[in-house]
């Protein structure tokens, strides 16, 4: 059971959260001009990072907010969590 | 035809559990402007700090999320409250939804209240970590609960209606040790 | 109790306890374990081994015991197998039995395996039982299962209660020996919340086995009592005895298993049997001490061969003389200390044979043995043990100056105690992903870098000597509190004790390492792994210690390497000419000792396994014999049988009742979401495939929700209650995920929208009234509403009152009949249900369940998302493309469903199927094929999604997804079944009233 820092509520236990997959995958908002390749990227292609990974969580049994986190997939330790719309730069952390 | 009668889930009183009467319960959602305006209509400030509740007399505003508050008031306030809120809010964008029947409220109380909730709630409920006036959604075993500490040894707890028997039965089961 | 000393020990000699073992009565004392009580009665033969059924005795004195596994029975439902006799506290009337023997412990038929052992080498199962393959499940697997295993689990349900508790602290201290107690005391002084746990009944760890140690000028156990009293008096401290820290999980989450009633003769009804503590600690101190290693020599498993530390514990803590004539086999200085204490019990120490070279024998233990004038024989080794059910002699070997071993005397003895040195217990450190490094001096692995916020203290990190361990613990406790943000300093503690050396050399006896002995020398007693098995594994090419572990099973199961791990490594290192550090260590896994399923399950069993969500009509349905089905956590009435009706008969009647007059259905479980805000319509426009801006207030529309990949995800009727307020319904199972998906798009994609959502699933109870007489039923109960078709047409919404309570009436139909769904605040739901039932009596209203609902909607071709769709159907595939708002620039799934593959002509499309024989009801899930009697392999072009017997139509109906299905209308296809193909005709999905005449009345 991990401890996850909700950017709104603070450190809370994992059962309150739902995992939300890779972060910063923007939805193409113009269907008319979205290419097949852009759609493929958006719908299906995700990184499988070994190490620091930007991912989404939702504090579903708490404040209900989606937020982003940087977690080391090899250790399960979080480097940081941040609100939707933010994007802290960290050395060694990919897109 | 005869009038319909309101039927609440039965919660037998024990030294650790106490059913609360039906109350006016509104889910308020909106930005800071709306919360500030709603406070004028409600008579209680809607907390801006995370996981905090304000109570004035029988009315209380509980922070549930950055754009969400739970407003509690006596049942008899219902109609007047809706009018007052509508007047105070005017055109300020917001959402008010009546959830008076969605949730059932009861108290978990007594010197062992913290221990009892700890049988299924993974939060640190020590007074230092979860002081009086703190509130949040969280879980008790496999159910979502709304938890608000109203005194050192009193927690106001709410569950969605159909989960109430599950949570209450689990608490009663866990409290068997307290009988002795 | 012939082997009980006259004085000493921590047992209460005034409290005698009667118990039975294998049907024989014995007497023990309060404070005894089953092992100490049996030893006090001279009983050494306790069990039979796992594979060879060899007689086994007691090796250890605590959780490290691999041999003495017993079954303790209170009653038929409370029979607990595989308990270590060394941990079982006896109580008055206890019934214990040995395991893995038949017909008796002394004469065991299964011991034939011992004679067959040349045929049962390492990897035996893998090699022998692979052929013929078909025999594995039918013959080998069941036979092996029956023959293998240890104790037998009870078949009755567990009648006891198991509790669980979350608990948080700044400092968790695991282990209440000298280091752990000092750590807890130092941490507690800071005001930190401290939890101190220990697996034993009594706290004190190694101090419980000391005779003369002192701490702070007090006898050691007086200091323990004083320290514990002070800890217990501190409200911030929780002291948990009989509590095993079994697992170390991420972020300092540690699982503790507490046994509350196992030691009681009568168990209080209100107490749980066990409690699972889930601890979240800011800092953890691991003061888990160490475990003595056996020496590996032929016959080292014969009852009467015992660890020296265990023998000393039986002497000093339990007042039990483990033998009358004892041979000591020393591989560490600690063996000498044990010899001195054993001789103090009145036993004769026949010899202390030291396996180490003469120059390396030294230490406080050795000095004490010398001054006690015990007979010490250096340069010795053990070539074998005589005796079968009990040791009768030790066959000594003598090591010459050239290193050659010559046979020596056989020393007559009834007990052999041995010490190969001590292994620090690094299990939890290793579980926390901490690194280990090999310490050549100690001959063991020690904790190195940590990953979690944890630290080891005392002998678990190699610090030996009482004073050193105490101060190491105190320092660790203070440091842990400081790391958690509290301040304290550790006052130095003084102590005196013998402090025998604990170092040793892991592996087989050095002199034997090269020549693998012809007789069995056990490395892992519990899994019956010998030196030969490990050598064989290496000869067969297994080099990695992880592979050797799995091939030989050494260190697996409950042992988890406690007594065997390091010795196995030592043998591998010696035979492969590698340094032990190079061989590496296998990963320690949780649990440290077995944890019961009961503890993990806690209260989540039976009715309380999962939340059971009940609808307003639940009790009413129960009273009428309603049969329920689970839909998610909801209990929904499947059908309401009358008299002896089976499901088919009840559903037949219920369907006709709705079609011919009127039926009522509890639709409260449907998900409901209120969408509010000035952009509510725009949000729904972007979210659902339909157009919502054109929907008028108090009108409703059937909505389809897709994912962005263009596949149908959910559906439901959406009502516009006001310009800025919509009441959205979802499928019962989809409520939570649709709500989450809405929040996702609102919060992360469309922050430009002024809209909020609130779940109202449980705010409303819903009764559906369906059938030609529905309006007449409603007319009897609803006030302030014009129910006429003109005022309230199909998909119209009205607000009225029933019994003085405001209700929302939605004129919607999932049956194809005139229908209404009445929404009332949930706490009026039960009364509403009964009011409708009463009002419907004159029309013989039929309460119907989910099964009839399914049939009725299938007759009309209405889909059920998740049954007729499976996440790979577009709205067009499902035949609901008409719902799509074609002029919208964007909505979720718009671009996805434009992909060429999703528009291909041969996509699977939903169609109706009619069997040639109207009595044949197809099986849902059955495959649809083009041709009958086709050669194998053949293409399957679809499958049946819904299939029922329609009482209304007097024949079977089905829906199926079929490749290019809509272009195959009126064609004959075949449904492949084991009994032969069933010919079917492709038809429209609307089987009944295709014009909708019954709806628009």
PDB file of N, CA, C and O in Angstrom, chain B residues 111-133:
ATOM      1  N   UNK B 111     -14.434   6.972  23.526  1.00  0.00           N
ATOM      2  CA  UNK B 111     -12.967   6.964  23.609  1.00  0.00           C
ATOM      3  C   UNK B 111     -12.324   5.990  22.625  1.00  0.00           C
ATOM      4  O   UNK B 111     -11.160   6.132  22.284  1.00  0.00           O
ATOM      5  N   UNK B 112     -13.085   4.997  22.156  1.00  0.00           N
ATOM      6  CA  UNK B 112     -12.519   4.022  21.223  1.00  0.00           C
ATOM      7  C   UNK B 112     -12.893   4.327  19.768  1.00  0.00           C
ATOM      8  O   UNK B 112     -12.677   3.484  18.889  1.00  0.00           O
ATOM      9  N   UNK B 113     -13.460   5.497  19.504  1.00  0.00           N
ATOM     10  CA  UNK B 113     -13.947   5.793  18.150  1.00  0.00           C
ATOM     11  C   UNK B 113     -12.824   5.709  17.114  1.00  0.00           C
ATOM     12  O   UNK B 113     -12.988   5.143  16.038  1.00  0.00           O
ATOM     13  N   UNK B 114     -11.671   6.289  17.479  1.00  0.00           N
ATOM     14  CA  UNK B 114     -10.535   6.311  16.568  1.00  0.00           C
ATOM     15  C   UNK B 114     -10.095   4.873  16.250  1.00  0.00           C
ATOM     16  O   UNK B 114      -9.865   4.521  15.098  1.00  0.00           O
ATOM     17  N   UNK B 115     -10.013   4.075  17.295  1.00  0.00           N
ATOM     18  CA  UNK B 115      -9.623   2.668  17.125  1.00  0.00           C
ATOM     19  C   UNK B 115     -10.632   1.935  16.260  1.00  0.00           C
ATOM     20  O   UNK B 115     -10.267   1.165  15.363  1.00  0.00           O
ATOM     21  N   UNK B 116     -11.909   2.204  16.515  1.00  0.00           N
ATOM     22  CA  UNK B 116     -12.971   1.489  15.799  1.00  0.00           C
ATOM     23  C   UNK B 116     -12.913   1.810  14.305  1.00  0.00           C
ATOM     24  O   UNK B 116     -12.995   0.914  13.460  1.00  0.00           O
ATOM     25  N   UNK B 117     -12.731   3.079  13.982  1.00  0.00           N
ATOM     26  CA  UNK B 117     -12.645   3.441  12.562  1.00  0.00           C
ATOM     27  C   UNK B 117     -11.376   2.868  11.937  1.00  0.00           C
ATOM     28  O   UNK B 117     -11.354   2.525  10.749  1.00  0.00           O
ATOM     29  N   UNK B 118     -10.347   2.723  12.753  1.00  0.00           N
ATOM     30  CA  UNK B 118      -9.091   2.163  12.263  1.00  0.00           C
ATOM     31  C   UNK B 118      -9.197   0.699  11.864  1.00  0.00           C
ATOM     32  O   UNK B 118      -8.291   0.166  11.229  1.00  0.00           O
ATOM     33  N   UNK B 119     -10.305   0.049  12.201  1.00  0.00           N
ATOM     34  CA  UNK B 119     -10.462  -1.332  11.773  1.00  0.00           C
ATOM     35  C   UNK B 119     -10.697  -1.424  10.265  1.00  0.00           C
ATOM     36  O   UNK B 119     -10.563  -2.501   9.697  1.00  0.00           O
ATOM     37  N   UNK B 120     -11.048  -0.299   9.632  1.00  0.00           N
ATOM     38  CA  UNK B 120     -11.283  -0.396   8.198  1.00  0.00           C
ATOM     39  C   UNK B 120     -10.870   0.835   7.409  1.00  0.00           C
ATOM     40  O   UNK B 120     -10.935   0.838   6.197  1.00  0.00           O
ATOM     41  N   UNK B 121     -10.440   1.877   8.117  1.00  0.00           N
ATOM     42  CA  UNK B 121     -10.046   3.115   7.446  1.00  0.00           C
ATOM     43  C   UNK B 121      -8.530   3.271   7.519  1.00  0.00           C
ATOM     44  O   UNK B 121      -7.967   3.297   8.612  1.00  0.00           O
ATOM     45  N   UNK B 122      -7.869   3.374   6.388  1.00  0.00           N
ATOM     46  CA  UNK B 122      -6.399   3.396   6.409  1.00  0.00           C
ATOM     47  C   UNK B 122      -5.789   4.756   6.726  1.00  0.00           C
ATOM     48  O   UNK B 122      -4.572   4.882   6.705  1.00  0.00           O
ATOM     49  N   UNK B 123      -6.608   5.759   7.054  1.00  0.00           N
ATOM     50  CA  UNK B 123      -6.056   7.074   7.385  1.00  0.00           C
ATOM     51  C   UNK B 123      -5.467   7.082   8.792  1.00  0.00           C
ATOM     52  O   UNK B 123      -5.902   6.332   9.661  1.00  0.00           O
ATOM     53  N   UNK B 124      -4.519   7.977   9.008  1.00  0.00           N
ATOM     54  CA  UNK B 124      -4.012   8.211  10.356  1.00  0.00           C
ATOM     55  C   UNK B 124      -5.027   9.104  11.065  1.00  0.00           C
ATOM     56  O   UNK B 124      -5.175  10.279  10.734  1.00  0.00           O
ATOM     57  N   UNK B 125      -5.748   8.556  12.028  1.00  0.00           N
ATOM     58  CA  UNK B 125      -6.827   9.284  12.700  1.00  0.00           C
ATOM     59  C   UNK B 125      -6.402   9.836  14.056  1.00  0.00           C
ATOM     60  O   UNK B 125      -7.233  10.298  14.833  1.00  0.00           O
ATOM     61  N   UNK B 126      -5.110   9.801  14.336  1.00  0.00           N
ATOM     62  CA  UNK B 126      -4.599  10.424  15.552  1.00  0.00           C
ATOM     63  C   UNK B 126      -4.982  11.912  15.541  1.00  0.00           C
ATOM     64  O   UNK B 126      -5.010  12.544  14.479  1.00  0.00           O
ATOM     65  N   UNK B 127      -5.278  12.450  16.716  1.00  0.00           N
ATOM     66  CA  UNK B 127      -5.710  13.853  16.795  1.00  0.00           C
ATOM     67  C   UNK B 127      -4.713  14.789  16.132  1.00  0.00           C
ATOM     68  O   UNK B 127      -5.087  15.815  15.555  1.00  0.00           O
ATOM     69  N   UNK B 128      -3.437  14.431  16.205  1.00  0.00           N
ATOM     70  CA  UNK B 128      -2.422  15.274  15.590  1.00  0.00           C
ATOM     71  C   UNK B 128      -2.510  15.275  14.075  1.00  0.00           C
ATOM     72  O   UNK B 128      -2.199  16.263  13.417  1.00  0.00           O
ATOM     73  N   UNK B 129      -2.914  14.138  13.515  1.00  0.00           N
ATOM     74  CA  UNK B 129      -2.957  14.011  12.064  1.00  0.00           C
ATOM     75  C   UNK B 129      -4.346  14.322  11.517  1.00  0.00           C
ATOM     76  O   UNK B 129      -4.497  14.720  10.369  1.00  0.00           O
ATOM     77  N   UNK B 130      -5.369  14.092  12.311  1.00  0.00           N
ATOM     78  CA  UNK B 130      -6.761  14.278  11.878  1.00  0.00           C
ATOM     79  C   UNK B 130      -7.487  15.034  12.981  1.00  0.00           C
ATOM     80  O   UNK B 130      -8.234  14.467  13.776  1.00  0.00           O
ATOM     81  N   UNK B 131      -7.247  16.352  13.052  1.00  0.00           N
ATOM     82  CA  UNK B 131      -7.772  17.122  14.190  1.00  0.00           C
ATOM     83  C   UNK B 131      -9.283  17.339  14.099  1.00  0.00           C
ATOM     84  O   UNK B 131      -9.898  17.090  13.072  1.00  0.00           O
ATOM     85  N   UNK B 132      -9.827  17.817  15.196  1.00  0.00           N
ATOM     86  CA  UNK B 132     -11.243  18.193  15.220  1.00  0.00           C
ATOM     87  C   UNK B 132     -11.469  19.237  14.122  1.00  0.00           C
ATOM     88  O   UNK B 132     -10.674  20.155  13.953  1.00  0.00           O
ATOM     89  N   UNK B 133     -12.528  19.063  13.342  1.00  0.00           N
ATOM     90  CA  UNK B 133     -12.811  19.992  12.253  1.00  0.00           C
ATOM     91  C   UNK B 133     -12.292  19.519  10.915  1.00  0.00           C
ATOM     92  O   UNK B 133     -12.559  20.126   9.883  1.00  0.00           O
TER      93      UNK B 133
END
